């Protein structure tokens, strides 16, 4: 079992006050706070090792390269990916853009279906929309039910056409928390078309659930460093090496080349082919430290802690008059991003009043407008929990909701 | 700065008892739709022009208390004004929200209560939504058009 009080001591930011009150940070689905070990690893890298990677012949360059490649191995192990298929990007969004430009744009054409879902973050919608006009594929979406689940009948109907060549889905919703049955969905897609490629958005799931790419049956997995205790500025595209090898580069420049003449260029091997320019080296070191921190606690313990929080949080919210919790209520079927509505109040007002109570929540569309519209509104208030949150903080959330209702007299 | 600066009683009153809030205005000369994707706010504004003045104005929408209350206060402040005068008043409100002094304080009526919102930078856009929709409606009308949609980045 996770010792949350001990965990909290590792996160210096959680000590701070906001508007004269102890901070209750419930916005980890937007970005997580960082443990001291991550901050120290990055500082140590800059203090002792900093150099550019893969080129220099001097000692620092070798050490920096070793640190960077060792981080790649650490991240690969964390999600059971082949290190050759682990590409460091700027964030999960860039990983999706890479796939849209280098895979969808070159592999899909008229008659092919790219199947996404209504539950997706904009990062898993807009890149596909950008390349759709020049390739002419059919962009279809699995609808989401009002209860926050994918409409599997609609999914089956589209898959039955046998025309789905790329299926992309989030493993865990950033708004309603739903954990999708990725493995089953992938199996159906492959049964209908064995050449289909399955892309999984792991931005919310990788920080919170033990992740095994093979077990998920994913060809590609995209996630961000900063939502899993790591720094901003680094994301991951983990993919099947054979698919990555066959793809053209996304960004061009240094590092991604094998030979350059003025007439043309041959490209480096994977994953370097997709890492143009100086990569986020210190960020990779920080991300590896974050992975080590999570592995040290054990992802099963992290998940168990969050399930325990959900078991308290969801009934506590539902007990407040006028509050509706969106998405699945069974903790086993959901992650710790909990969106809710307060009757008669707008999320932006709720967010502002709660902030004054020291409670940091997110108000808005959470970069998932099609999903939020399905819930019948333009915006929700979201409290999202992580390994450092306590049941006391759930009480603080409920108290802040009551304070907000009192303020507006609803 | 306190919450009372942001949510003055006048503002809460407009939020709870909106003025000129309606999904239609029959007849109207111009209709604009403004949305602010950041907060998910949506606002419809309909304007009837009568002898070069604001004959009637109605708003409807989905948004936070600041955005809806500000639109409500705006409708009262501009009713009956010459179009150019209403535009000038909207500019005075905009400058006030950007902390550039309060002009035409008496003409803004309850709009003055939104001064405190200027201390909450993330909420300034909310207070401006209705007024910017008004400016756009006047501009759209002057160009001989009847419909316009605006999305803020």
PDB file of N, CA and C in Angstrom, chain B residues 97-131:
ATOM      1  N   UNK B  97     -11.863  47.833 -18.779  1.00  0.00           N
ATOM      2  CA  UNK B  97     -11.486  46.453 -18.453  1.00  0.00           C
ATOM      3  C   UNK B  97      -9.991  46.228 -18.603  1.00  0.00           C
ATOM      4  N   UNK B  98      -9.347  47.056 -19.418  1.00  0.00           N
ATOM      5  CA  UNK B  98      -7.900  46.923 -19.568  1.00  0.00           C
ATOM      6  C   UNK B  98      -7.160  47.866 -18.628  1.00  0.00           C
ATOM      7  N   UNK B  99      -7.900  48.384 -17.622  1.00  0.00           N
ATOM      8  CA  UNK B  99      -7.269  49.199 -16.595  1.00  0.00           C
ATOM      9  C   UNK B  99      -6.835  50.565 -17.086  1.00  0.00           C
ATOM     10  N   UNK B 100      -7.470  51.057 -18.156  1.00  0.00           N
ATOM     11  CA  UNK B 100      -7.064  52.354 -18.703  1.00  0.00           C
ATOM     12  C   UNK B 100      -8.041  53.464 -18.321  1.00  0.00           C
ATOM     13  N   UNK B 101      -8.531  53.403 -17.107  1.00  0.00           N
ATOM     14  CA  UNK B 101      -9.369  54.495 -16.600  1.00  0.00           C
ATOM     15  C   UNK B 101     -10.836  54.309 -16.937  1.00  0.00           C
ATOM     16  N   UNK B 102     -11.668  54.995 -16.160  1.00  0.00           N
ATOM     17  CA  UNK B 102     -13.109  54.873 -16.344  1.00  0.00           C
ATOM     18  C   UNK B 102     -13.645  56.140 -17.002  1.00  0.00           C
ATOM     19  N   UNK B 103     -14.098  55.986 -18.232  1.00  0.00           N
ATOM     20  CA  UNK B 103     -14.741  57.098 -18.931  1.00  0.00           C
ATOM     21  C   UNK B 103     -16.227  56.806 -19.037  1.00  0.00           C
ATOM     22  N   UNK B 104     -17.033  57.831 -19.094  1.00  0.00           N
ATOM     23  CA  UNK B 104     -18.484  57.721 -19.273  1.00  0.00           C
ATOM     24  C   UNK B 104     -19.106  56.837 -18.183  1.00  0.00           C
ATOM     25  N   UNK B 105     -18.618  57.037 -16.975  1.00  0.00           N
ATOM     26  CA  UNK B 105     -19.034  56.238 -15.828  1.00  0.00           C
ATOM     27  C   UNK B 105     -20.560  56.228 -15.689  1.00  0.00           C
ATOM     28  N   UNK B 106     -21.176  57.404 -15.835  1.00  0.00           N
ATOM     29  CA  UNK B 106     -22.626  57.485 -15.653  1.00  0.00           C
ATOM     30  C   UNK B 106     -23.384  56.740 -16.741  1.00  0.00           C
ATOM     31  N   UNK B 107     -22.827  56.764 -17.962  1.00  0.00           N
ATOM     32  CA  UNK B 107     -23.517  56.107 -19.082  1.00  0.00           C
ATOM     33  C   UNK B 107     -23.424  54.590 -19.021  1.00  0.00           C
ATOM     34  N   UNK B 108     -22.363  54.086 -18.377  1.00  0.00           N
ATOM     35  CA  UNK B 108     -22.173  52.624 -18.344  1.00  0.00           C
ATOM     36  C   UNK B 108     -23.189  51.946 -17.422  1.00  0.00           C
ATOM     37  N   UNK B 109     -23.861  52.761 -16.600  1.00  0.00           N
ATOM     38  CA  UNK B 109     -24.845  52.222 -15.645  1.00  0.00           C
ATOM     39  C   UNK B 109     -24.205  51.107 -14.816  1.00  0.00           C
ATOM     40  N   UNK B 110     -24.848  49.934 -14.749  1.00  0.00           N
ATOM     41  CA  UNK B 110     -24.308  48.840 -13.921  1.00  0.00           C
ATOM     42  C   UNK B 110     -22.988  48.291 -14.470  1.00  0.00           C
ATOM     43  N   UNK B 111     -22.675  48.631 -15.699  1.00  0.00           N
ATOM     44  CA  UNK B 111     -21.405  48.178 -16.298  1.00  0.00           C
ATOM     45  C   UNK B 111     -20.197  48.580 -15.467  1.00  0.00           C
ATOM     46  N   UNK B 112     -20.323  49.666 -14.722  1.00  0.00           N
ATOM     47  CA  UNK B 112     -19.215  50.141 -13.894  1.00  0.00           C
ATOM     48  C   UNK B 112     -18.819  49.090 -12.845  1.00  0.00           C
ATOM     49  N   UNK B 113     -19.788  48.287 -12.454  1.00  0.00           N
ATOM     50  CA  UNK B 113     -19.529  47.281 -11.412  1.00  0.00           C
ATOM     51  C   UNK B 113     -18.486  46.255 -11.844  1.00  0.00           C
ATOM     52  N   UNK B 114     -18.218  46.216 -13.150  1.00  0.00           N
ATOM     53  CA  UNK B 114     -17.277  45.204 -13.646  1.00  0.00           C
ATOM     54  C   UNK B 114     -15.819  45.650 -13.564  1.00  0.00           C
ATOM     55  N   UNK B 115     -15.602  46.888 -13.079  1.00  0.00           N
ATOM     56  CA  UNK B 115     -14.227  47.385 -12.911  1.00  0.00           C
ATOM     57  C   UNK B 115     -13.328  46.397 -12.192  1.00  0.00           C
ATOM     58  N   UNK B 116     -13.888  45.800 -11.123  1.00  0.00           N
ATOM     59  CA  UNK B 116     -13.097  44.893 -10.290  1.00  0.00           C
ATOM     60  C   UNK B 116     -12.617  43.661 -11.049  1.00  0.00           C
ATOM     61  N   UNK B 117     -13.348  43.300 -12.102  1.00  0.00           N
ATOM     62  CA  UNK B 117     -12.969  42.120 -12.884  1.00  0.00           C
ATOM     63  C   UNK B 117     -11.600  42.335 -13.535  1.00  0.00           C
ATOM     64  N   UNK B 118     -11.261  43.619 -13.790  1.00  0.00           N
ATOM     65  CA  UNK B 118      -9.965  43.921 -14.425  1.00  0.00           C
ATOM     66  C   UNK B 118      -8.802  43.381 -13.588  1.00  0.00           C
ATOM     67  N   UNK B 119      -9.031  43.166 -12.267  1.00  0.00           N
ATOM     68  CA  UNK B 119      -7.967  42.635 -11.408  1.00  0.00           C
ATOM     69  C   UNK B 119      -7.806  41.123 -11.557  1.00  0.00           C
ATOM     70  N   UNK B 120      -8.713  40.505 -12.284  1.00  0.00           N
ATOM     71  CA  UNK B 120      -8.645  39.053 -12.514  1.00  0.00           C
ATOM     72  C   UNK B 120      -8.414  38.837 -14.017  1.00  0.00           C
ATOM     73  N   UNK B 121      -7.151  38.892 -14.455  1.00  0.00           N
ATOM     74  CA  UNK B 121      -6.871  38.893 -15.894  1.00  0.00           C
ATOM     75  C   UNK B 121      -7.577  37.771 -16.670  1.00  0.00           C
ATOM     76  N   UNK B 122      -7.678  36.583 -16.061  1.00  0.00           N
ATOM     77  CA  UNK B 122      -8.276  35.487 -16.831  1.00  0.00           C
ATOM     78  C   UNK B 122      -9.769  35.687 -17.034  1.00  0.00           C
ATOM     79  N   UNK B 123     -10.384  36.613 -16.266  1.00  0.00           N
ATOM     80  CA  UNK B 123     -11.821  36.801 -16.405  1.00  0.00           C
ATOM     81  C   UNK B 123     -12.203  38.040 -17.225  1.00  0.00           C
ATOM     82  N   UNK B 124     -11.193  38.825 -17.641  1.00  0.00           N
ATOM     83  CA  UNK B 124     -11.487  40.047 -18.403  1.00  0.00           C
ATOM     84  C   UNK B 124     -12.245  39.718 -19.691  1.00  0.00           C
ATOM     85  N   UNK B 125     -11.800  38.654 -20.357  1.00  0.00           N
ATOM     86  CA  UNK B 125     -12.461  38.233 -21.596  1.00  0.00           C
ATOM     87  C   UNK B 125     -13.946  37.954 -21.375  1.00  0.00           C
ATOM     88  N   UNK B 126     -14.253  37.394 -20.216  1.00  0.00           N
ATOM     89  CA  UNK B 126     -15.647  37.051 -19.910  1.00  0.00           C
ATOM     90  C   UNK B 126     -16.491  38.321 -19.896  1.00  0.00           C
ATOM     91  N   UNK B 127     -15.975  39.350 -19.197  1.00  0.00           N
ATOM     92  CA  UNK B 127     -16.732  40.597 -19.068  1.00  0.00           C
ATOM     93  C   UNK B 127     -16.871  41.295 -20.414  1.00  0.00           C
ATOM     94  N   UNK B 128     -15.884  41.079 -21.286  1.00  0.00           N
ATOM     95  CA  UNK B 128     -15.901  41.773 -22.577  1.00  0.00           C
ATOM     96  C   UNK B 128     -16.797  41.108 -23.610  1.00  0.00           C
ATOM     97  N   UNK B 129     -17.150  39.860 -23.377  1.00  0.00           N
ATOM     98  CA  UNK B 129     -17.830  39.077 -24.430  1.00  0.00           C
ATOM     99  C   UNK B 129     -19.057  39.799 -24.998  1.00  0.00           C
ATOM    100  N   UNK B 130     -19.970  40.239 -24.144  1.00  0.00           N
ATOM    101  CA  UNK B 130     -21.194  40.886 -24.614  1.00  0.00           C
ATOM    102  C   UNK B 130     -20.925  42.199 -25.331  1.00  0.00           C
ATOM    103  N   UNK B 131     -19.996  42.974 -24.774  1.00  0.00           N
ATOM    104  CA  UNK B 131     -19.677  44.283 -25.366  1.00  0.00           C
ATOM    105  C   UNK B 131     -18.987  44.126 -26.715  1.00  0.00           C
TER     106      UNK B 131
END
